[in-house]
PDB file of C-alpha atoms and ligand atoms in Angstrom:
ATOM      1  CA  MET A   1       2.707 -11.591   8.094  1.00  0.00           C
ATOM      2  CA  ASN A   2       4.916 -13.615   6.235  1.00  0.00           C
ATOM      3  CA  LEU A   3       7.749 -12.890   7.751  1.00  0.00           C
ATOM      4  CA  ARG A   4       6.385 -13.738  11.147  1.00  0.00           C
ATOM      5  CA  LYS A   5       6.022 -17.062  12.646  1.00  0.00           C
ATOM      6  CA  ALA A   6       2.488 -18.624  12.930  1.00  0.00           C
ATOM      7  CA  SER A   7       0.608 -17.114  15.985  1.00  0.00           C
ATOM      8  CA  SER A   8      -1.015 -18.988  18.458  1.00  0.00           C
ATOM      9  CA  SER A   9      -2.862 -16.089  19.345  1.00  0.00           C
ATOM     10  CA  TRP A  10      -3.938 -12.755  17.916  1.00  0.00           C
ATOM     11  CA  LEU A  11      -4.379  -9.036  18.795  1.00  0.00           C
ATOM     12  CA  GLU A  12      -7.799  -7.927  18.332  1.00  0.00           C
ATOM     13  CA  VAL A  13      -7.718  -4.100  17.571  1.00  0.00           C
ATOM     14  CA  SER A  14     -10.914  -2.174  17.610  1.00  0.00           C
ATOM     15  CA  VAL A  15     -12.205   1.281  17.581  1.00  0.00           C
ATOM     16  CA  VAL A  16     -15.741   2.282  18.174  1.00  0.00           C
ATOM     17  CA  THR A  17     -16.647   5.524  16.541  1.00  0.00           C
ATOM     18  CA  SER A  18     -19.478   7.987  15.808  1.00  0.00           C
ATOM     19  CA  PRO A  19     -20.880   7.102  12.135  1.00  0.00           C
ATOM     20  CA  GLU A  20     -19.429  10.699  11.142  1.00  0.00           C
ATOM     21  CA  ALA A  21     -15.837   9.916  12.236  1.00  0.00           C
ATOM     22  CA  ALA A  22     -15.953   6.154  10.778  1.00  0.00           C
ATOM     23  CA  GLU A  23     -14.769   6.867   7.562  1.00  0.00           C
ATOM     24  CA  ALA A  24     -11.550   8.842   8.930  1.00  0.00           C
ATOM     25  CA  ALA A  25     -10.984   6.309  11.605  1.00  0.00           C
ATOM     26  CA  ALA A  26     -11.276   3.295   8.903  1.00  0.00           C
ATOM     27  CA  ALA A  27      -8.896   5.377   6.660  1.00  0.00           C
ATOM     28  CA  GLN A  28      -6.023   5.233   9.360  1.00  0.00           C
ATOM     29  CA  LEU A  29      -6.845   1.697  10.216  1.00  0.00           C
ATOM     30  CA  VAL A  30      -6.702   0.404   6.479  1.00  0.00           C
ATOM     31  CA  GLU A  31      -3.193   2.100   6.158  1.00  0.00           C
ATOM     32  CA  LEU A  32      -1.960  -0.234   8.925  1.00  0.00           C
ATOM     33  CA  VAL A  33      -4.167  -3.452   8.731  1.00  0.00           C
ATOM     34  CA  PRO A  34      -5.609  -3.692   5.053  1.00  0.00           C
ATOM     35  CA  GLY A  35      -8.082  -6.516   6.313  1.00  0.00           C
ATOM     36  CA  TRP A  36     -10.832  -5.211   8.998  1.00  0.00           C
ATOM     37  CA  ALA A  37     -14.411  -5.752   9.629  1.00  0.00           C
ATOM     38  CA  GLU A  38     -17.322  -3.001  10.354  1.00  0.00           C
ATOM     39  CA  GLU A  39     -20.169  -3.464  12.676  1.00  0.00           C
ATOM     40  CA  ARG A  40     -23.121  -1.476  13.711  1.00  0.00           C
ATOM     41  CA  VAL A  41     -23.224  -1.103  17.337  1.00  0.00           C
ATOM     42  CA  ASP A  42     -25.230   1.320  19.870  1.00  0.00           C
ATOM     43  CA  GLY A  43     -25.056   4.729  18.343  1.00  0.00           C
ATOM     44  CA  GLY A  44     -22.047   4.180  16.415  1.00  0.00           C
ATOM     45  CA  VAL A  45     -19.708   1.896  14.398  1.00  0.00           C
ATOM     46  CA  ARG A  46     -17.070  -0.792  15.554  1.00  0.00           C
ATOM     47  CA  LEU A  47     -13.925  -1.378  13.264  1.00  0.00           C
ATOM     48  CA  VAL A  48     -12.143  -4.285  14.294  1.00  0.00           C
ATOM     49  CA  ALA A  49      -8.966  -6.245  12.787  1.00  0.00           C
ATOM     50  CA  TRP A  50      -6.912  -9.086  14.030  1.00  0.00           C
ATOM     51  CA  LEU A  51      -3.139  -9.012  13.892  1.00  0.00           C
ATOM     52  CA  PRO A  52      -0.457 -11.587  14.846  1.00  0.00           C
ATOM     53  CA  CYS A  53       0.543 -11.408  18.423  1.00  0.00           C
ATOM     54  CA  ASP A  54       4.132 -10.101  18.334  1.00  0.00           C
ATOM     55  CA  PRO A  55       6.245  -6.925  18.466  1.00  0.00           C
ATOM     56  CA  VAL A  56       5.392  -5.689  14.921  1.00  0.00           C
ATOM     57  CA  SER A  57       1.805  -5.627  15.361  1.00  0.00           C
ATOM     58  CA  ARG A  58       2.351  -3.855  18.817  1.00  0.00           C
ATOM     59  CA  ARG A  59       4.258  -1.152  16.961  1.00  0.00           C
ATOM     60  CA  CYS A  60       1.221  -1.214  14.368  1.00  0.00           C
ATOM     61  CA  VAL A  61      -0.966  -0.679  17.270  1.00  0.00           C
ATOM     62  CA  GLU A  62       0.937   2.191  18.665  1.00  0.00           C
ATOM     63  CA  THR A  63       1.262   4.057  15.381  1.00  0.00           C
ATOM     64  CA  LEU A  64      -2.750   3.463  15.054  1.00  0.00           C
ATOM     65  CA  ARG A  65      -3.175   5.100  18.545  1.00  0.00           C
ATOM     66  CA  ARG A  66      -1.220   8.152  17.600  1.00  0.00           C
ATOM     67  CA  ARG A  67      -2.992   8.453  14.305  1.00  0.00           C
ATOM     68  CA  ILE A  68      -6.495   8.053  16.051  1.00  0.00           C
ATOM     69  CA  ARG A  69      -5.276  10.626  18.699  1.00  0.00           C
ATOM     70  CA  GLN A  70      -4.429  13.089  15.773  1.00  0.00           C
ATOM     71  CA  LEU A  71      -7.811  12.622  14.246  1.00  0.00           C
ATOM     72  CA  ALA A  72      -9.560  13.716  17.214  1.00  0.00           C
ATOM     73  CA  ALA A  73      -7.115  16.916  17.501  1.00  0.00           C
ATOM     74  CA  TRP A  74      -7.953  17.569  14.055  1.00  0.00           C
ATOM     75  CA  GLY A  75     -11.653  18.420  15.225  1.00  0.00           C
ATOM     76  CA  LEU A  76     -13.322  14.963  14.971  1.00  0.00           C
ATOM     77  CA  GLY A  77     -13.694  14.975  18.540  1.00  0.00           C
ATOM     78  CA  PRO A  78     -14.432  12.338  21.005  1.00  0.00           C
ATOM     79  CA  GLY A  79     -16.428  10.701  18.418  1.00  0.00           C
ATOM     80  CA  VAL A  80     -13.291   9.312  16.860  1.00  0.00           C
ATOM     81  CA  GLY A  81     -13.017   6.938  20.069  1.00  0.00           C
ATOM     82  CA  GLN A  82     -10.469   4.784  21.403  1.00  0.00           C
ATOM     83  CA  VAL A  83      -8.036   2.135  20.092  1.00  0.00           C
ATOM     84  CA  ARG A  84      -8.886  -0.963  22.331  1.00  0.00           C
ATOM     85  CA  VAL A  85      -6.528  -4.078  22.036  1.00  0.00           C
ATOM     86  CA  ARG A  86      -7.105  -7.500  23.476  1.00  0.00           C
ATOM     87  CA  THR A  87      -5.463 -10.776  23.054  1.00  0.00           C
ATOM     88  CA  VAL A  88      -7.824 -13.716  21.487  1.00  0.00           C
ATOM     89  CA  PRO A  89      -7.132 -17.261  20.965  1.00  0.00           C
ATOM     90  CA  GLY A  90      -5.479 -17.961  17.512  1.00  0.00           C
ATOM     91  CA  GLN A  91      -7.139 -20.676  15.823  1.00  0.00           C
ATOM     92  CA  PRO A  92     -10.473 -19.096  15.151  1.00  0.00           C
ATOM     93  CA  TRP A  93      -9.183 -15.739  13.842  1.00  0.00           C
ATOM     94  CA  GLU A  94      -6.476 -17.200  12.103  1.00  0.00           C
ATOM     95  CA  THR A  95      -8.980 -19.668  10.127  1.00  0.00           C
ATOM     96  CA  ALA A  96     -11.291 -16.576   9.470  1.00  0.00           C
ATOM     97  CA  TRP A  97      -8.128 -14.662   7.731  1.00  0.00           C
ATOM     98  CA  ARG A  98      -7.395 -17.906   5.900  1.00  0.00           C
ATOM     99  CA  ARG A  99     -10.884 -18.263   4.396  1.00  0.00           C
ATOM    100  CA  HIS A 100     -11.107 -14.732   3.477  1.00  0.00           C
ATOM    101  CA  PHE A 101      -8.202 -14.029   1.885  1.00  0.00           C
ATOM    102  CA  ARG A 102      -7.849 -16.104  -1.365  1.00  0.00           C
ATOM    103  CA  PRO A 103      -5.575 -15.574  -4.128  1.00  0.00           C
ATOM    104  CA  PHE A 104      -6.868 -12.869  -6.660  1.00  0.00           C
ATOM    105  CA  ARG A 105      -5.753 -11.450 -10.124  1.00  0.00           C
ATOM    106  CA  VAL A 106      -5.297  -7.750 -10.860  1.00  0.00           C
ATOM    107  CA  GLY A 107      -4.465  -7.221 -14.362  1.00  0.00           C
ATOM    108  CA  ARG A 108      -1.092  -9.242 -14.835  1.00  0.00           C
ATOM    109  CA  PHE A 109      -0.733 -10.056 -11.350  1.00  0.00           C
ATOM    110  CA  LEU A 110      -1.825 -12.810  -9.094  1.00  0.00           C
ATOM    111  CA  VAL A 111      -1.766 -11.704  -5.538  1.00  0.00           C
ATOM    112  CA  ARG A 112      -1.931 -14.519  -2.720  1.00  0.00           C
ATOM    113  CA  PRO A 113      -1.228 -14.839   0.641  1.00  0.00           C
ATOM    114  CA  PRO A 114       1.829 -17.086   1.649  1.00  0.00           C
ATOM    115  CA  TRP A 115      -0.523 -20.117   2.968  1.00  0.00           C
ATOM    116  CA  ALA A 116      -2.569 -20.156  -0.235  1.00  0.00           C
ATOM    117  CA  ARG A 117      -2.048 -22.690  -3.114  1.00  0.00           C
ATOM    118  CA  HIS A 118      -2.816 -21.486  -6.307  1.00  0.00           C
ATOM    119  CA  ARG A 119      -3.356 -23.238  -9.646  1.00  0.00           C
ATOM    120  CA  ARG A 120      -0.794 -22.320 -12.443  1.00  0.00           C
ATOM    121  CA  ASP A 121      -1.686 -19.333 -14.348  1.00  0.00           C
ATOM    122  CA  ALA A 122       0.166 -18.970 -17.454  1.00  0.00           C
ATOM    123  CA  GLY A 123       1.191 -15.129 -17.703  1.00  0.00           C
ATOM    124  CA  ALA A 124       0.407 -14.235 -14.148  1.00  0.00           C
ATOM    125  CA  VAL A 125       3.135 -12.541 -12.299  1.00  0.00           C
ATOM    126  CA  VAL A 126       2.775 -13.934  -8.653  1.00  0.00           C
ATOM    127  CA  LEU A 127       2.963 -11.582  -5.881  1.00  0.00           C
ATOM    128  CA  VAL A 128       3.131 -13.290  -2.553  1.00  0.00           C
ATOM    129  CA  LEU A 129       1.731 -10.747   0.374  1.00  0.00           C
ATOM    130  CA  ASN A 130       0.024 -11.597   3.733  1.00  0.00           C
ATOM    131  CA  PRO A 131      -2.959  -9.350   4.630  1.00  0.00           C
ATOM    132  CA  GLY A 132      -2.161  -8.889   8.094  1.00  0.00           C
ATOM    133  CA  MET A 133       0.410  -6.427   7.731  1.00  0.00           C
ATOM    134  CA  ALA A 134       1.092  -3.170   6.243  1.00  0.00           C
ATOM    135  CA  PHE A 135      -1.242  -1.301   3.639  1.00  0.00           C
ATOM    136  CA  GLY A 136      -0.611  -2.731   0.171  1.00  0.00           C
ATOM    137  CA  THR A 137      -2.224  -6.281  -0.311  1.00  0.00           C
ATOM    138  CA  GLY A 138      -3.577  -5.390  -3.392  1.00  0.00           C
ATOM    139  CA  LEU A 139      -7.206  -5.318  -1.667  1.00  0.00           C
ATOM    140  CA  HIS A 140      -7.329  -1.519  -2.082  1.00  0.00           C
ATOM    141  CA  GLU A 141      -8.498   0.298  -4.882  1.00  0.00           C
ATOM    142  CA  SER A 142      -5.849   2.689  -5.031  1.00  0.00           C
ATOM    143  CA  THR A 143      -3.225  -0.165  -5.250  1.00  0.00           C
ATOM    144  CA  ARG A 144      -5.169  -2.173  -7.889  1.00  0.00           C
ATOM    145  CA  LEU A 145      -5.342   0.931 -10.069  1.00  0.00           C
ATOM    146  CA  CYS A 146      -1.451   1.128  -9.946  1.00  0.00           C
ATOM    147  CA  LEU A 147      -0.822  -2.652 -10.616  1.00  0.00           C
ATOM    148  CA  ARG A 148      -3.204  -2.158 -13.484  1.00  0.00           C
ATOM    149  CA  VAL A 149      -0.901  -0.138 -15.511  1.00  0.00           C
ATOM    150  CA  LEU A 150       2.379  -1.154 -14.169  1.00  0.00           C
ATOM    151  CA  PRO A 151       3.031  -3.847 -17.183  1.00  0.00           C
ATOM    152  CA  GLU A 152       2.589  -1.036 -19.709  1.00  0.00           C
ATOM    153  CA  LEU A 153       4.772   1.302 -18.114  1.00  0.00           C
ATOM    154  CA  VAL A 154       7.574  -0.759 -16.541  1.00  0.00           C
ATOM    155  CA  ARG A 155       9.986  -2.277 -19.197  1.00  0.00           C
ATOM    156  CA  ARG A 156      13.027  -4.701 -18.362  1.00  0.00           C
ATOM    157  CA  GLY A 157      16.144  -2.870 -17.082  1.00  0.00           C
ATOM    158  CA  ALA A 158      13.664   0.166 -16.048  1.00  0.00           C
ATOM    159  CA  ARG A 159      14.732   2.306 -13.035  1.00  0.00           C
ATOM    160  CA  VAL A 160      11.775   2.722 -10.916  1.00  0.00           C
ATOM    161  CA  PHE A 161      10.996   4.706  -7.603  1.00  0.00           C
ATOM    162  CA  ASP A 162       8.343   3.808  -5.287  1.00  0.00           C
ATOM    163  CA  VAL A 163       7.644   6.299  -2.963  1.00  0.00           C
ATOM    164  CA  GLY A 164       5.213   5.441   0.028  1.00  0.00           C
ATOM    165  CA  THR A 165       5.859   1.863  -0.476  1.00  0.00           C
ATOM    166  CA  GLY A 166       3.884   0.256   2.376  1.00  0.00           C
ATOM    167  CA  SER A 167       4.001  -3.427   1.991  1.00  0.00           C
ATOM    168  CA  GLY A 168       6.273  -3.099  -0.853  1.00  0.00           C
ATOM    169  CA  ILE A 169       3.640  -4.644  -3.327  1.00  0.00           C
ATOM    170  CA  LEU A 170       4.272  -1.869  -6.361  1.00  0.00           C
ATOM    171  CA  ALA A 171       8.168  -2.112  -5.652  1.00  0.00           C
ATOM    172  CA  ILE A 172       7.750  -6.031  -5.947  1.00  0.00           C
ATOM    173  CA  ALA A 173       5.672  -5.935  -8.983  1.00  0.00           C
ATOM    174  CA  ALA A 174       7.953  -3.542 -10.692  1.00  0.00           C
ATOM    175  CA  ALA A 175      11.035  -5.873  -9.783  1.00  0.00           C
ATOM    176  CA  LYS A 176       9.144  -8.846 -11.001  1.00  0.00           C
ATOM    177  CA  LEU A 177       8.772  -7.305 -14.532  1.00  0.00           C
ATOM    178  CA  GLY A 178      12.337  -6.788 -14.455  1.00  0.00           C
ATOM    179  CA  ALA A 179      13.051  -3.205 -12.945  1.00  0.00           C
ATOM    180  CA  ARG A 180      15.438  -2.040 -10.419  1.00  0.00           C
ATOM    181  CA  VAL A 181      13.685  -0.180  -7.690  1.00  0.00           C
ATOM    182  CA  VAL A 182      14.217   2.181  -4.762  1.00  0.00           C
ATOM    183  CA  ALA A 183      11.342   1.965  -2.315  1.00  0.00           C
ATOM    184  CA  VAL A 184      11.003   4.835   0.125  1.00  0.00           C
ATOM    185  CA  ASP A 185       8.661   4.964   3.080  1.00  0.00           C
ATOM    186  CA  CYS A 186       8.688   7.450   6.036  1.00  0.00           C
ATOM    187  CA  ASP A 187       7.314   4.714   8.177  1.00  0.00           C
ATOM    188  CA  ARG A 188      10.134   2.321   9.870  1.00  0.00           C
ATOM    189  CA  LEU A 189       7.799  -0.575  10.310  1.00  0.00           C
ATOM    190  CA  ALA A 190       6.562  -0.265   6.564  1.00  0.00           C
ATOM    191  CA  CYS A 191      10.340  -0.411   5.483  1.00  0.00           C
ATOM    192  CA  GLU A 192      11.005  -3.335   7.682  1.00  0.00           C
ATOM    193  CA  ILE A 193       7.878  -5.131   6.169  1.00  0.00           C
ATOM    194  CA  ALA A 194       8.326  -4.279   2.766  1.00  0.00           C
ATOM    195  CA  ARG A 195      12.264  -5.581   3.059  1.00  0.00           C
ATOM    196  CA  ALA A 196      10.786  -8.907   4.316  1.00  0.00           C
ATOM    197  CA  ASN A 197       8.355  -9.113   1.509  1.00  0.00           C
ATOM    198  CA  ALA A 198      10.849  -8.445  -0.891  1.00  0.00           C
ATOM    199  CA  ARG A 199      12.988 -11.299   0.445  1.00  0.00           C
ATOM    200  CA  ALA A 200       9.914 -13.594   0.608  1.00  0.00           C
ATOM    201  CA  ASN A 201       9.389 -12.762  -3.319  1.00  0.00           C
ATOM    202  CA  ARG A 202      12.918 -13.400  -4.194  1.00  0.00           C
ATOM    203  CA  VAL A 203      13.530  -9.908  -5.470  1.00  0.00           C
ATOM    204  CA  SER A 204      15.621  -8.315  -2.752  1.00  0.00           C
ATOM    205  CA  ASP A 205      18.678  -7.881  -5.125  1.00  0.00           C
ATOM    206  CA  ARG A 206      16.473  -5.625  -7.210  1.00  0.00           C
ATOM    207  CA  VAL A 207      14.475  -3.839  -4.376  1.00  0.00           C
ATOM    208  CA  ALA A 208      16.499  -1.230  -2.236  1.00  0.00           C
ATOM    209  CA  VAL A 209      14.076  -0.032   0.637  1.00  0.00           C
ATOM    210  CA  ARG A 210      15.069   3.192   2.352  1.00  0.00           C
ATOM    211  CA  CYS A 211      13.488   5.119   5.099  1.00  0.00           C
ATOM    212  CA  GLY A 212      12.555   8.990   4.580  1.00  0.00           C
ATOM    213  CA  ASP A 213      10.430  11.629   3.314  1.00  0.00           C
ATOM    214  CA  LEU A 214       9.318  11.668  -0.259  1.00  0.00           C
ATOM    215  CA  PHE A 215      12.436  11.762  -2.487  1.00  0.00           C
ATOM    216  CA  GLY A 216      15.086  12.422   0.416  1.00  0.00           C
ATOM    217  CA  PRO A 217      16.730   9.037   0.140  1.00  0.00           C
ATOM    218  CA  VAL A 218      16.733   8.718  -3.773  1.00  0.00           C
ATOM    219  CA  ARG A 219      19.611   9.756  -5.955  1.00  0.00           C
ATOM    220  CA  GLY A 220      19.238  10.095  -9.769  1.00  0.00           C
ATOM    221  CA  ARG A 221      16.432   9.711 -12.017  1.00  0.00           C
ATOM    222  CA  ALA A 222      14.081   7.034 -12.831  1.00  0.00           C
ATOM    223  CA  ASP A 223      11.975   5.761 -15.685  1.00  0.00           C
ATOM    224  CA  VAL A 224       8.863   5.801 -13.665  1.00  0.00           C
ATOM    225  CA  VAL A 225       8.036   7.155 -10.366  1.00  0.00           C
ATOM    226  CA  LEU A 226       4.930   5.456  -8.593  1.00  0.00           C
ATOM    227  CA  MET A 227       3.115   7.166  -5.825  1.00  0.00           C
ATOM    228  CA  ASN A 228      -0.055   5.773  -4.062  1.00  0.00           C
ATOM    229  CA  ILE A 229      -0.097   8.124  -0.961  1.00  0.00           C
ATOM    230  CA  THR A 230      -2.585  10.893  -0.600  1.00  0.00           C
ATOM    231  CA  ALA A 231      -3.801  14.251  -2.526  1.00  0.00           C
ATOM    232  CA  GLU A 232      -2.101  16.082   0.256  1.00  0.00           C
ATOM    233  CA  VAL A 233       1.506  14.476  -0.148  1.00  0.00           C
ATOM    234  CA  LEU A 234       1.118  14.282  -3.813  1.00  0.00           C
ATOM    235  CA  LEU A 235       0.748  17.944  -3.825  1.00  0.00           C
ATOM    236  CA  ARG A 236       3.987  18.429  -1.963  1.00  0.00           C
ATOM    237  CA  ALA A 237       5.881  15.984  -4.599  1.00  0.00           C
ATOM    238  CA  VAL A 238       4.494  17.816  -7.664  1.00  0.00           C
ATOM    239  CA  PRO A 239       7.412  20.508  -7.532  1.00  0.00           C
ATOM    240  CA  LEU A 240      10.124  17.987  -6.824  1.00  0.00           C
ATOM    241  CA  VAL A 241       9.102  15.011  -8.961  1.00  0.00           C
ATOM    242  CA  GLY A 242      10.518  16.475 -12.002  1.00  0.00           C
ATOM    243  CA  ARG A 243      14.147  16.271 -10.632  1.00  0.00           C
ATOM    244  CA  TYR A 244      13.829  12.687 -10.187  1.00  0.00           C
ATOM    245  CA  LEU A 245      12.152  11.588 -13.569  1.00  0.00           C
ATOM    246  CA  ARG A 246      14.035  10.933 -16.944  1.00  0.00           C
ATOM    247  CA  PRO A 247      13.004  12.806 -19.860  1.00  0.00           C
ATOM    248  CA  GLY A 248       9.838  11.320 -20.812  1.00  0.00           C
ATOM    249  CA  GLY A 249       9.496   9.448 -17.573  1.00  0.00           C
ATOM    250  CA  ALA A 250       6.167   8.464 -16.340  1.00  0.00           C
ATOM    251  CA  TRP A 251       4.721   9.531 -12.720  1.00  0.00           C
ATOM    252  CA  VAL A 252       1.888   7.254 -11.497  1.00  0.00           C
ATOM    253  CA  VAL A 253      -0.182   8.941  -8.882  1.00  0.00           C
ATOM    254  CA  SER A 254      -2.837   7.459  -6.877  1.00  0.00           C
ATOM    255  CA  GLY A 255      -4.699   7.678  -3.513  1.00  0.00           C
ATOM    256  CA  MET A 256      -6.872  10.465  -4.793  1.00  0.00           C
ATOM    257  CA  VAL A 257     -10.335  10.611  -4.565  1.00  0.00           C
ATOM    258  CA  ALA A 258     -12.911  12.392  -7.109  1.00  0.00           C
ATOM    259  CA  GLY A 259     -12.866  15.463  -4.861  1.00  0.00           C
ATOM    260  CA  ASN A 260      -9.041  16.141  -4.852  1.00  0.00           C
ATOM    261  CA  ALA A 261      -7.795  14.491  -8.208  1.00  0.00           C
ATOM    262  CA  GLY A 262      -8.469  17.943 -10.119  1.00  0.00           C
ATOM    263  CA  SER A 263      -5.981  19.792  -7.816  1.00  0.00           C
ATOM    264  CA  VAL A 264      -3.095  17.324  -8.098  1.00  0.00           C
ATOM    265  CA  LEU A 265      -3.400  17.152 -11.884  1.00  0.00           C
ATOM    266  CA  GLU A 266      -3.842  20.627 -12.299  1.00  0.00           C
ATOM    267  CA  ALA A 267      -0.635  21.330 -10.295  1.00  0.00           C
ATOM    268  CA  ALA A 268       1.256  18.928 -12.099  1.00  0.00           C
ATOM    269  CA  GLY A 269       0.206  20.046 -15.411  1.00  0.00           C
ATOM    270  CA  ALA A 270       1.681  23.676 -14.204  1.00  0.00           C
ATOM    271  CA  HIS A 271       4.930  22.046 -13.492  1.00  0.00           C
ATOM    272  CA  GLY A 272       5.058  20.470 -17.148  1.00  0.00           C
ATOM    273  CA  LEU A 273       3.507  17.121 -16.459  1.00  0.00           C
ATOM    274  CA  ARG A 274       1.239  15.961 -19.239  1.00  0.00           C
ATOM    275  CA  VAL A 275      -1.866  13.763 -18.069  1.00  0.00           C
ATOM    276  CA  GLU A 276      -1.597  10.687 -20.299  1.00  0.00           C
ATOM    277  CA  ARG A 277      -4.201   8.579 -18.584  1.00  0.00           C
ATOM    278  CA  ARG A 278      -6.815   8.876 -15.967  1.00  0.00           C
ATOM    279  CA  LEU A 279      -8.029   5.709 -14.138  1.00  0.00           C
ATOM    280  CA  ARG A 280     -11.284   5.237 -11.557  1.00  0.00           C
ATOM    281  CA  ASP A 281     -12.361   2.650  -9.333  1.00  0.00           C
ATOM    282  CA  GLY A 282     -15.341   3.347  -7.497  1.00  0.00           C
ATOM    283  CA  GLU A 283     -14.698   6.755  -5.752  1.00  0.00           C
ATOM    284  CA  TRP A 284     -10.977   6.334  -5.856  1.00  0.00           C
ATOM    285  CA  ARG A 285      -8.691   8.071  -8.817  1.00  0.00           C
ATOM    286  CA  ALA A 286      -5.136   7.557 -10.380  1.00  0.00           C
ATOM    287  CA  ALA A 287      -3.383   8.851 -13.193  1.00  0.00           C
ATOM    288  CA  VAL A 288      -0.218   8.465 -15.166  1.00  0.00           C
ATOM    289  CA  LEU A 289       1.455  11.590 -16.009  1.00  0.00           C
ATOM    290  CA  ARG A 290       4.418  12.059 -18.361  1.00  0.00           C
ATOM    291  CA  ALA A 291       7.453  14.315 -18.282  1.00  0.00           C
ATOM    292  CA  ALA A 292       8.413  16.157 -21.587  1.00  0.00           C
ATOM    293  CA  GLY A 293      11.225  14.709 -23.590  1.00  0.00           C
ATOM    294  CA  GLY A 294      12.150  11.197 -25.143  1.00  0.00           C
ATOM    295  CA  ARG A 295      10.988   7.948 -23.944  1.00  0.00           C
ATOM    296  CA  SER A 296      12.757   5.355 -22.031  1.00  0.00           C
ATOM    297  CA  ARG A 297      15.211   3.102 -23.971  1.00  0.00           C
ATOM    298  CA  ALA A 298      14.718   0.110 -21.853  1.00  0.00           C
ATOM    299  CA  ALA A 299      13.319  -3.036 -23.407  1.00  0.00           C
ATOM    300  CA  PRO A 300       9.507  -4.131 -22.905  1.00  0.00           C
ATOM    301  CA  ALA A 301       9.069  -6.615 -19.977  1.00  0.00           C
ATOM    302  CA  GLY A 302       8.528 -10.065 -21.142  1.00  0.00           C
TER     303      GLY A 302
HETATM  304  C1  LIG B   1      -1.484   4.239   0.656  1.00  0.00           C
HETATM  305  S1  LIG B   1       0.127   3.364   1.412  1.00  0.00           S
HETATM  306  C2  LIG B   1       0.552   2.693  -0.276  1.00  0.00           C
HETATM  307  C3  LIG B   1       1.162   1.421   0.011  1.00  0.00           C
HETATM  308  C4  LIG B   1       1.442   0.701  -1.264  1.00  0.00           C
HETATM  309  N1  LIG B   1       2.521   1.535  -2.179  1.00  0.00           N
HETATM  310  C5  LIG B   1       0.197   0.218  -2.181  1.00  0.00           C
HETATM  311  O1  LIG B   1       0.080   0.974  -3.423  1.00  0.00           O
HETATM  312  O2  LIG B   1      -0.437  -0.268  -1.874  1.00  0.00           O
HETATM  313  C6  LIG B   1       0.912   5.131   1.396  1.00  0.00           C
HETATM  314  C7  LIG B   1       2.274   4.573   2.173  1.00  0.00           C
HETATM  315  O3  LIG B   1       2.909   5.978   2.125  1.00  0.00           O
HETATM  316  C8  LIG B   1       3.779   6.202   3.213  1.00  0.00           C
HETATM  317  N2  LIG B   1       3.921   7.914   3.170  1.00  0.00           N
HETATM  318  C9  LIG B   1       3.091   8.736   3.510  1.00  0.00           C
HETATM  319  N3  LIG B   1       3.686  10.060   3.589  1.00  0.00           N
HETATM  320  C10 LIG B   1       4.843   9.594   3.039  1.00  0.00           C
HETATM  321  C11 LIG B   1       6.246  10.444   2.933  1.00  0.00           C
HETATM  322  N4  LIG B   1       5.876  11.941   2.966  1.00  0.00           N
HETATM  323  N5  LIG B   1       7.171  10.198   2.255  1.00  0.00           N
HETATM  324  C12 LIG B   1       7.303   8.782   2.536  1.00  0.00           C
HETATM  325  N6  LIG B   1       6.440   7.795   2.621  1.00  0.00           N
HETATM  326  C13 LIG B   1       5.034   8.334   3.123  1.00  0.00           C
HETATM  327  C14 LIG B   1       2.899   5.689   4.280  1.00  0.00           C
HETATM  328  O4  LIG B   1       3.709   5.267   5.537  1.00  0.00           O
HETATM  329  C15 LIG B   1       2.263   4.382   3.493  1.00  0.00           C
HETATM  330  O5  LIG B   1       2.908   3.412   4.022  1.00  0.00           O
END
């Protein structure tokens, strides 16, 4: 991660699962380590990722172990498998990461890892994010959907809440468009990472990162609330979000899939939020919802 010193060795984290449990296990892995590989092994699937060998990664691994145990308790049974960790020499893995993660455009944003050079790209807003850290490098469809709509919604001087900030990518993107952001995550490690990323992107003065559940740590109302989480958490947020949005404010919801987006949008409609735009990328769904009332007075982002 960009906040960590270059590693001379890496942690190879792997989970061997049954084919039925692979998707659920991969969903847990991708929240903590967005870049991972999948390979077929005898009768199952092996998911493998590499993390820098340091205390932050070790805490990631403990979280992953806890989550995988939870999956087993939820009925996916022994097929979910065990998290195995071993230390491997740094150079081959490091170069593998570096080869794999190249700068890429998402709408107006250019996402690049800290080590990559990139050609000047007039008009691109650059986000420096390291793929070896918490969820939110922009590689995931649910993050990309949010990044695509941000420039239309976030105006200079706007107030933004990013609930479930992960690596802080959406909060940093909003801050680079001129917003003042409160970024929330219930995971302390994610908060640490988001703060470090805000510093690396020189927007710490505009991004306040707070640890807590949903809107617990925020005060007042925002022009835009961003939430790339899961349908279950979005449903919990539906009855609350109106208290945190200014009249005419936008709520961006992402992290839903085709099978559960309808229930979130229906519940939001019942709480007076109008669906302004639906977005999709593969099986992933997102939407922009609008609170009743006037539009934000902030000027458009330049
Ligand atoms: C899918 S990641 C999104 C990260 C980033 N915002 C992005 O768009 O790539 C969801 C994040 O929400 C956090 N989260 C889940 N439930 C939460 C809750 N109830 N309150 C606050 N954060 C939560 C998780 O810890 C995780 O970092």
